[in-house]
Amino acid sequence: TQDAAAAVEEQTASLAAFAATAEQLKGAAEDLDGLVGRFKV
């Protein structure tokens, strides 16, 4: 049915958004690690 297809599309879209956010957070964490590493002696 069309409702089921729409629901699956919505879930797929939110999963993709979640994955993109996770990638961004990972990148931010790595940047932060780099900054912190510079200050550690």
CSV table of C-alpha atoms in Angstrom, one decimal, residues 2-27:
chain,number,residue,atom,x,y,z
A,2,GLN,CA,1.0,3.6,-0.4
A,3,ASP,CA,1.0,4.3,3.3
A,4,ALA,CA,3.5,1.6,4.0
A,5,ALA,CA,5.7,2.8,1.2
A,6,ALA,CA,5.6,6.4,2.6
A,7,ALA,CA,6.4,5.1,6.1
A,8,VAL,CA,9.4,3.2,4.8
A,9,GLU,CA,10.6,6.3,2.9
A,10,GLU,CA,10.3,8.4,6.0
A,11,GLN,CA,12.3,5.9,8.1
A,12,THR,CA,14.9,5.7,5.4
A,13,ALA,CA,15.2,9.5,5.3
A,14,SER,CA,15.5,9.7,9.1
A,15,LEU,CA,18.1,7.0,9.1
A,16,ALA,CA,20.1,8.8,6.4
A,17,ALA,CA,19.8,12.0,8.4
A,18,PHE,CA,20.9,10.2,11.6
A,19,ALA,CA,23.9,8.7,9.7
A,20,ALA,CA,24.9,12.2,8.4
A,21,THR,CA,24.7,13.6,11.9
A,22,ALA,CA,26.8,10.8,13.3
A,23,GLU,CA,29.4,11.5,10.6
A,24,GLN,CA,29.4,15.2,11.5
A,25,LEU,CA,29.8,14.4,15.2
A,26,LYS,CA,32.6,12.0,14.5
A,27,GLY,CA,34.4,14.7,12.5
